Short mmCIF file of C-alpha atoms in Angstrom, two decimals:
data_model
loop_
_atom_site.label_atom_id
_atom_site.label_comp_id
_atom_site.label_asym_id
_atom_site.label_seq_id
_atom_site.Cartn_x
_atom_site.Cartn_y
_atom_site.Cartn_z
CA MET A 42 12.27 28.62 24.25
CA MET A 43 14.31 25.67 22.67
CA ARG A 44 18.04 25.82 22.54
CA PHE A 45 20.06 23.77 20.14
CA PHE A 46 23.55 22.80 21.33
CA PRO A 47 26.22 21.63 18.40
CA PHE A 48 27.00 18.04 18.88
CA TYR A 49 30.71 18.73 19.43
CA PHE A 50 30.32 21.62 21.83
CA LEU A 51 27.62 19.46 23.58
CA PHE A 52 30.64 17.35 25.24
CA LEU A 53 32.41 21.14 26.35
CA PHE A 54 29.67 21.98 28.60
CA ILE A 55 27.64 19.00 29.68
CA VAL A 56 29.65 17.05 32.07
CA ALA A 57 30.21 16.01 35.58
CA PRO A 58 31.20 19.05 37.29
CA LEU A 59 33.76 17.05 39.44
CA VAL A 60 35.41 15.20 36.57
CA ALA A 61 39.22 16.35 35.91
CA ALA A 62 40.84 14.05 33.60
CA HIS A 63 40.36 13.14 30.16
CA PRO A 64 37.78 11.82 28.72
CA HIS A 65 34.87 13.55 30.11
CA SER A 66 32.17 12.34 27.79
CA PHE A 67 31.58 8.87 26.30
CA ILE A 68 29.78 7.01 23.92
CA GLU A 69 29.18 3.29 23.37
CA MET A 70 29.67 2.62 19.57
CA GLN A 71 28.44 -0.08 17.09
CA ILE A 72 28.89 -0.31 13.05
CA SER A 73 27.93 -2.11 10.53
CA LEU A 74 29.80 -2.34 7.02
CA GLU A 75 27.74 -1.74 3.85
CA ASN A 76 28.15 -3.56 0.76
CA LYS A 77 26.85 -3.77 -2.72
CA GLN A 78 28.26 -6.09 -5.41
CA ASP A 79 31.20 -7.33 -3.68
CA LYS A 80 32.51 -3.99 -2.55
CA TYR A 81 32.11 -2.04 0.50
CA THR A 82 30.29 1.22 -0.25
CA GLY A 83 30.22 2.91 3.48
CA ILE A 84 29.75 2.39 7.15
CA SER A 85 26.50 2.81 8.92
CA TYR A 86 27.49 4.01 12.46
CA VAL A 87 24.97 3.98 15.97
CA TRP A 88 26.67 6.55 18.91
CA LYS A 89 24.93 6.17 22.07
CA MET A 90 26.01 9.06 24.59
CA ASP A 91 26.01 8.44 28.32
CA PRO A 92 23.01 9.71 30.13
CA MET A 93 25.23 12.88 31.50
CA THR A 94 26.18 13.81 27.86
CA SER A 95 22.90 13.83 26.72
CA ALA A 96 20.77 15.18 29.74
CA ASP A 97 20.94 18.77 28.44
CA ILE A 98 19.88 17.77 24.93
CA ALA A 99 17.18 15.15 25.99
CA TYR A 100 15.40 17.63 28.61
CA GLU A 101 14.84 20.28 25.76
CA LEU A 102 13.71 17.60 23.47
CA LYS A 103 11.49 16.25 26.20
CA GLY A 104 7.72 15.89 25.06
CA ILE A 105 9.28 16.48 21.46
CA LYS A 106 8.06 13.96 18.61
CA PRO A 107 10.95 13.03 16.37
CA ASP A 108 8.66 14.49 12.98
CA ASP A 109 8.77 17.97 14.48
CA PRO A 110 10.93 20.63 13.28
CA ARG A 111 12.47 21.36 16.09
CA TRP A 112 13.86 17.98 16.59
CA LYS A 113 14.94 17.66 12.63
CA GLN A 114 16.87 20.58 13.29
CA GLN A 115 18.73 19.37 16.64
CA GLU A 116 19.39 16.02 14.48
CA ALA A 117 20.98 18.71 11.57
CA ILE A 118 22.93 19.97 14.30
CA ILE A 119 24.30 17.23 15.29
CA MET A 120 25.15 15.67 11.56
CA ALA A 121 26.75 19.23 10.83
CA ASN A 122 28.93 18.91 13.62
CA VAL A 123 30.35 15.09 12.79
CA LEU A 124 31.08 16.34 9.20
CA VAL A 125 33.13 18.75 10.55
CA GLN A 126 35.27 16.31 12.05
CA ASP A 127 34.92 13.98 8.96
CA TYR A 128 33.13 11.53 11.01
CA PHE A 129 35.71 10.90 13.46
CA THR A 130 36.91 8.06 11.22
CA ASP A 131 39.81 7.36 9.87
CA PHE A 132 39.34 4.23 7.43
CA TYR A 133 42.38 2.55 5.64
CA TYR A 134 42.24 0.46 2.33
CA GLN A 135 45.03 -1.61 1.57
CA GLY A 136 47.13 1.09 4.01
CA LYS A 137 45.43 4.00 2.10
CA LYS A 138 43.33 6.26 3.70
CA VAL A 139 39.62 6.53 2.08
CA SER A 140 37.50 9.65 1.68
CA PHE A 141 34.03 9.81 2.50
CA LYS A 142 31.50 11.60 0.33
CA ARG A 143 30.61 15.02 2.38
CA ILE A 144 26.77 14.35 2.32
CA PRO A 145 25.89 11.82 4.59
CA ASP A 146 23.09 9.05 3.57
CA SER A 147 20.83 9.46 6.12
CA TYR A 148 20.91 10.07 9.71
CA HIS A 149 18.53 10.54 12.76
CA LEU A 150 18.56 10.86 16.64
CA GLU A 151 16.85 8.80 19.30
CA LYS A 152 15.98 8.66 22.97
CA ASP A 153 16.77 5.44 24.88
CA GLY A 154 16.20 5.99 28.32
CA PHE A 155 18.41 8.55 29.79
CA SER A 156 20.58 8.04 26.81
CA LEU A 157 20.26 9.72 23.30
CA VAL A 158 21.24 7.43 20.11
CA PHE A 159 22.53 9.34 16.74
CA PHE A 160 22.30 7.00 13.82
CA PHE A 161 23.77 7.80 10.28
CA THR A 162 25.63 6.23 7.43
CA ALA A 163 28.27 7.93 5.41
CA SER A 164 29.62 6.27 1.67
CA PHE A 165 32.87 6.13 0.79
CA MET A 166 33.79 8.15 -2.61
CA GLN A 167 34.34 4.97 -4.49
CA PRO A 168 33.35 1.38 -3.77
CA LEU A 169 36.38 -0.42 -2.99
CA PRO A 170 36.34 -4.30 -3.91
CA ILE A 171 36.32 -6.83 -0.51
CA ALA A 172 38.00 -9.32 -2.08
CA GLY A 173 42.36 -9.53 -1.32
CA SER A 174 41.26 -6.81 1.15
CA HIS A 175 42.55 -5.39 4.06
CA VAL A 176 40.86 -2.70 5.69
CA GLU A 177 41.37 -0.97 9.00
CA ILE A 178 39.41 1.33 10.50
CA GLN A 179 39.53 3.84 13.85
CA THR A 180 36.76 6.05 15.30
CA TYR A 181 37.93 8.68 17.73
CA ASP A 182 37.69 12.31 19.24
CA PRO A 183 41.40 13.76 18.27
CA THR A 184 41.22 15.90 21.84
CA PHE A 185 40.25 12.98 23.81
CA TYR A 186 37.79 14.72 25.40
CA VAL A 187 35.17 12.02 24.43
CA SER A 188 36.10 8.26 25.07
CA MET A 189 34.53 6.83 21.91
CA THR A 190 34.66 2.89 22.16
CA TYR A 191 33.12 -0.51 21.03
CA GLN A 192 32.30 -3.03 24.11
CA ASN A 193 32.86 -5.82 22.46
CA LYS A 194 33.58 -7.06 19.04
CA GLN A 195 30.17 -7.87 18.37
CA GLN A 196 29.33 -4.58 18.01
CA ILE A 197 30.86 -4.48 14.64
CA ASN A 198 28.59 -5.95 12.04
CA LEU A 199 29.97 -7.46 8.56
CA PRO A 200 27.33 -8.76 6.26
CA LEU A 201 26.71 -12.79 6.47
CA ASP A 202 29.43 -13.74 3.30
CA ILE A 203 32.32 -11.29 4.45
CA ALA A 204 31.80 -12.53 8.11
CA ALA A 205 31.53 -15.94 6.56
CA ASN A 206 35.17 -15.93 4.68
CA CYS A 207 37.04 -12.42 6.22
CA GLN A 208 38.68 -12.72 9.84
CA MET A 209 37.93 -9.65 11.92
CA GLU A 210 40.00 -8.36 14.63
CA LEU A 211 38.91 -5.78 17.47
CA GLN A 212 42.76 -4.41 18.67
CA GLU A 213 42.96 -2.21 21.96
CA ALA A 214 45.11 0.88 21.68
CA ASN A 215 48.82 0.07 23.03
CA VAL A 216 49.02 3.12 25.57
CA THR A 217 51.98 3.82 27.42
CA ASP A 218 51.72 4.79 30.85
CA SER A 219 53.30 8.16 30.41
CA MET A 220 50.75 8.74 27.80
CA ARG A 221 48.17 7.85 30.01
CA ALA A 222 49.32 9.98 33.19
CA TYR A 223 49.43 12.97 30.62
CA ALA A 224 45.68 12.33 29.35
CA PHE A 225 44.86 11.94 33.10
CA SER A 226 46.41 15.35 34.21
CA LEU A 227 44.89 17.09 32.11
CA ASP A 228 41.66 19.16 33.35
CA LYS A 229 38.40 19.84 31.44
CA SER A 230 39.65 23.17 30.20
CA ASP A 231 42.55 22.03 29.26
CA ASN A 232 43.58 20.89 25.32
CA PRO A 233 46.49 18.47 24.34
CA GLU A 234 49.26 19.77 22.13
CA GLU A 235 47.41 19.85 18.70
CA ASP A 236 49.77 17.53 16.97
CA LEU A 237 49.50 14.62 19.83
CA ALA A 238 46.51 13.35 18.23
CA LEU A 239 45.32 12.12 21.44
CA GLY A 240 42.35 10.61 20.83
CA LYS A 241 44.14 8.48 18.41
CA GLN A 242 46.72 7.15 20.69
CA PHE A 243 43.51 5.75 23.08
CA ALA A 244 41.75 4.29 20.13
CA GLN A 245 40.61 0.86 19.32
CA ARG A 246 41.51 -0.41 15.83
CA VAL A 247 38.90 -2.46 13.91
CA ASP A 248 41.37 -4.75 10.97
CA ILE A 249 39.55 -7.16 8.70
CA GLN A 250 41.27 -9.00 6.27
CA CYS A 251 39.62 -10.52 3.20
CA PRO A 252 40.96 -13.53 1.26
#
């Protein structure tokens, strides 16, 4: 009988048993800013999970094709848990946090070797004019149980006209030694202080300025 694990709780159980410090699981991210008629409309995500995090679901999906209802069910479970965390993303436009639509435009799951790769697109509640805009994006797991990172700025894809006219930076988090020591002291069964937003402290920041 096939078992299905919620995406968020997947990280709590499918981790190397000897790992002691946060984070325990790793996601390599890519994003593409979506636009239409000179306005930002949303973000397309590609999340590649590390092999250890992927292992259990990848094993359960072995031999099952993407058009199988059981594969579709797993995709829906993963997407539902991403929605619970509001896409794990803070998006700021002109200094104000922007809301996403609660229903994604699309989503699907693929396997890449020993890793699972999850694709989805989320639209903003309202399109946002690009001209004269300042955008900041942070994507993170609040508990920092999962490390969610871009390997480099090439993982952030902008439409050609935006890339030609706007300045984009990928800024690393400025983490204090005490905060790093606190994160490393947490066992996999420990939860950080709820109001600390530990993952945000370690989150990279995408900064886009357009004239």
